[in-house]
């Protein structure tokens, strides 16, 4: 499993249209094969910062998402208006939070 997490930043004035556009993309993304979860939450509205959290079954699923037409269109629309500090992690030992 791959975990994608970090922050996305947009101008606070663009936060509402950005989140609406991202919610539309997320609704479609969650239907994709290999998408375990795909979420974003406004972390600091005054700074225009969102917390990003995704889980993918494998790199092939993530790559298919990144190459999907709607993902590419979203990135093009917001190119130059968003910046991210988002990282990808490999998860090999998933377990319940209370497990040792």
PDB file of C-alpha atoms in Angstrom:
ATOM      1  CA  UNK A   1       0.000   0.000   0.000  1.00  0.00           C
ATOM      2  CA  UNK A   2       1.085   3.560  -0.666  1.00  0.00           C
ATOM      3  CA  UNK A   3       0.241   6.457   1.613  1.00  0.00           C
ATOM      4  CA  UNK A   4       0.265   9.976   0.187  1.00  0.00           C
ATOM      5  CA  UNK A   5       0.126  12.811   2.707  1.00  0.00           C
ATOM      6  CA  UNK A   6       1.118  16.409   3.196  1.00  0.00           C
ATOM      7  CA  UNK A   7      -0.189  19.914   2.645  1.00  0.00           C
ATOM      8  CA  UNK A   8      -1.489  21.771  -0.380  1.00  0.00           C
ATOM      9  CA  UNK A   9      -1.456  25.568  -0.393  1.00  0.00           C
ATOM     10  CA  UNK A  10      -3.596  27.987  -2.397  1.00  0.00           C
ATOM     11  CA  UNK A  11      -4.324  31.675  -2.050  1.00  0.00           C
ATOM     12  CA  UNK A  12      -7.021  31.994   0.623  1.00  0.00           C
ATOM     13  CA  UNK A  13      -9.164  33.872  -1.912  1.00  0.00           C
ATOM     14  CA  UNK A  14      -9.065  30.755  -4.129  1.00  0.00           C
ATOM     15  CA  UNK A  15      -9.847  28.300  -1.338  1.00  0.00           C
ATOM     16  CA  UNK A  16     -13.591  27.930  -2.030  1.00  0.00           C
ATOM     17  CA  UNK A  17     -13.318  27.290  -5.786  1.00  0.00           C
ATOM     18  CA  UNK A  18     -10.242  25.111  -5.262  1.00  0.00           C
ATOM     19  CA  UNK A  19     -11.956  22.904  -2.671  1.00  0.00           C
ATOM     20  CA  UNK A  20     -15.087  22.627  -4.830  1.00  0.00           C
ATOM     21  CA  UNK A  21     -12.965  21.540  -7.788  1.00  0.00           C
ATOM     22  CA  UNK A  22     -10.997  19.133  -5.597  1.00  0.00           C
ATOM     23  CA  UNK A  23     -14.198  17.622  -4.160  1.00  0.00           C
ATOM     24  CA  UNK A  24     -15.417  16.892  -7.690  1.00  0.00           C
ATOM     25  CA  UNK A  25     -12.109  15.228  -8.536  1.00  0.00           C
ATOM     26  CA  UNK A  26     -12.161  13.273  -5.257  1.00  0.00           C
ATOM     27  CA  UNK A  27     -15.638  11.887  -5.949  1.00  0.00           C
ATOM     28  CA  UNK A  28     -14.408  10.381  -9.218  1.00  0.00           C
ATOM     29  CA  UNK A  29     -11.038   9.343  -7.830  1.00  0.00           C
ATOM     30  CA  UNK A  30     -12.627   7.298  -5.035  1.00  0.00           C
ATOM     31  CA  UNK A  31     -14.266   5.115  -7.714  1.00  0.00           C
ATOM     32  CA  UNK A  32     -10.933   4.200  -9.301  1.00  0.00           C
ATOM     33  CA  UNK A  33      -9.508   0.697  -8.958  1.00  0.00           C
ATOM     34  CA  UNK A  34      -6.862   0.612  -6.241  1.00  0.00           C
ATOM     35  CA  UNK A  35      -8.016   3.781  -4.488  1.00  0.00           C
ATOM     36  CA  UNK A  36      -8.408   2.918  -0.818  1.00  0.00           C
ATOM     37  CA  UNK A  37      -9.032   6.485   0.324  1.00  0.00           C
ATOM     38  CA  UNK A  38      -8.692   9.990  -1.087  1.00  0.00           C
ATOM     39  CA  UNK A  39      -9.358  12.899   1.260  1.00  0.00           C
ATOM     40  CA  UNK A  40      -8.562  16.555   1.789  1.00  0.00           C
ATOM     41  CA  UNK A  41      -9.476  18.866   4.636  1.00  0.00           C
ATOM     42  CA  UNK A  42      -8.982  22.569   5.111  1.00  0.00           C
ATOM     43  CA  UNK A  43      -6.325  22.811   7.813  1.00  0.00           C
ATOM     44  CA  UNK A  44      -5.961  26.602   7.964  1.00  0.00           C
ATOM     45  CA  UNK A  45      -8.420  28.665   5.924  1.00  0.00           C
ATOM     46  CA  UNK A  46      -6.580  31.928   6.604  1.00  0.00           C
ATOM     47  CA  UNK A  47      -3.396  30.488   5.097  1.00  0.00           C
ATOM     48  CA  UNK A  48      -5.168  28.529   2.339  1.00  0.00           C
ATOM     49  CA  UNK A  49      -3.658  25.261   3.613  1.00  0.00           C
ATOM     50  CA  UNK A  50      -5.267  21.858   3.128  1.00  0.00           C
ATOM     51  CA  UNK A  51      -4.259  18.516   4.606  1.00  0.00           C
ATOM     52  CA  UNK A  52      -4.070  15.799   1.940  1.00  0.00           C
ATOM     53  CA  UNK A  53      -4.416  12.091   2.711  1.00  0.00           C
ATOM     54  CA  UNK A  54      -4.556   9.294   0.158  1.00  0.00           C
ATOM     55  CA  UNK A  55      -4.090   5.529   0.253  1.00  0.00           C
ATOM     56  CA  UNK A  56      -3.494   3.466  -2.877  1.00  0.00           C
ATOM     57  CA  UNK A  57      -3.230  -0.296  -3.304  1.00  0.00           C
ATOM     58  CA  UNK A  58      -0.045   0.032  -5.372  1.00  0.00           C
ATOM     59  CA  UNK A  59       1.984   2.249  -7.693  1.00  0.00           C
ATOM     60  CA  UNK A  60       0.044   1.106 -10.773  1.00  0.00           C
ATOM     61  CA  UNK A  61      -3.212   2.425  -9.267  1.00  0.00           C
ATOM     62  CA  UNK A  62      -1.599   5.717  -8.262  1.00  0.00           C
ATOM     63  CA  UNK A  63       0.003   6.116 -11.679  1.00  0.00           C
ATOM     64  CA  UNK A  64      -3.325   5.461 -13.418  1.00  0.00           C
ATOM     65  CA  UNK A  65      -4.898   8.201 -11.272  1.00  0.00           C
ATOM     66  CA  UNK A  66      -2.113  10.668 -12.045  1.00  0.00           C
ATOM     67  CA  UNK A  67      -2.506   9.976 -15.780  1.00  0.00           C
ATOM     68  CA  UNK A  68      -6.323  10.176 -15.769  1.00  0.00           C
ATOM     69  CA  UNK A  69      -7.797  12.963 -17.891  1.00  0.00           C
ATOM     70  CA  UNK A  70      -9.652  14.591 -14.977  1.00  0.00           C
ATOM     71  CA  UNK A  71      -6.527  14.616 -12.799  1.00  0.00           C
ATOM     72  CA  UNK A  72      -4.470  16.176 -15.582  1.00  0.00           C
ATOM     73  CA  UNK A  73      -7.215  18.769 -16.209  1.00  0.00           C
ATOM     74  CA  UNK A  74      -7.348  19.643 -12.484  1.00  0.00           C
ATOM     75  CA  UNK A  75      -3.577  20.129 -12.334  1.00  0.00           C
ATOM     76  CA  UNK A  76      -3.645  22.290 -15.465  1.00  0.00           C
ATOM     77  CA  UNK A  77      -6.473  24.466 -14.107  1.00  0.00           C
ATOM     78  CA  UNK A  78      -4.646  25.087 -10.844  1.00  0.00           C
ATOM     79  CA  UNK A  79      -1.075  25.123 -12.144  1.00  0.00           C
ATOM     80  CA  UNK A  80       0.703  28.177 -10.807  1.00  0.00           C
ATOM     81  CA  UNK A  81      -2.066  28.724  -8.229  1.00  0.00           C
ATOM     82  CA  UNK A  82      -1.280  25.805  -5.938  1.00  0.00           C
ATOM     83  CA  UNK A  83       1.816  24.423  -4.353  1.00  0.00           C
ATOM     84  CA  UNK A  84       2.242  21.278  -2.383  1.00  0.00           C
ATOM     85  CA  UNK A  85       4.467  19.616   0.137  1.00  0.00           C
ATOM     86  CA  UNK A  86       3.173  16.095  -0.395  1.00  0.00           C
ATOM     87  CA  UNK A  87       5.125  12.863   0.056  1.00  0.00           C
ATOM     88  CA  UNK A  88       4.593   9.202  -0.797  1.00  0.00           C
ATOM     89  CA  UNK A  89       5.299   6.418   1.701  1.00  0.00           C
ATOM     90  CA  UNK A  90       5.343   2.650   1.338  1.00  0.00           C
ATOM     91  CA  UNK A  91       3.300   0.844   3.995  1.00  0.00           C
ATOM     92  CA  UNK A  92       4.132  -2.793   4.574  1.00  0.00           C
ATOM     93  CA  UNK A  93       2.809  -3.482   8.061  1.00  0.00           C
ATOM     94  CA  UNK A  94      -0.758  -2.194   8.293  1.00  0.00           C
ATOM     95  CA  UNK A  95      -2.516  -3.033  11.570  1.00  0.00           C
ATOM     96  CA  UNK A  96      -5.043  -1.672  14.022  1.00  0.00           C
ATOM     97  CA  UNK A  97      -3.915   1.424  15.917  1.00  0.00           C
ATOM     98  CA  UNK A  98      -4.039  -0.448  19.233  1.00  0.00           C
ATOM     99  CA  UNK A  99      -1.935  -3.377  17.985  1.00  0.00           C
ATOM    100  CA  UNK A 100       1.720  -3.434  19.034  1.00  0.00           C
TER     101      UNK A 100
END
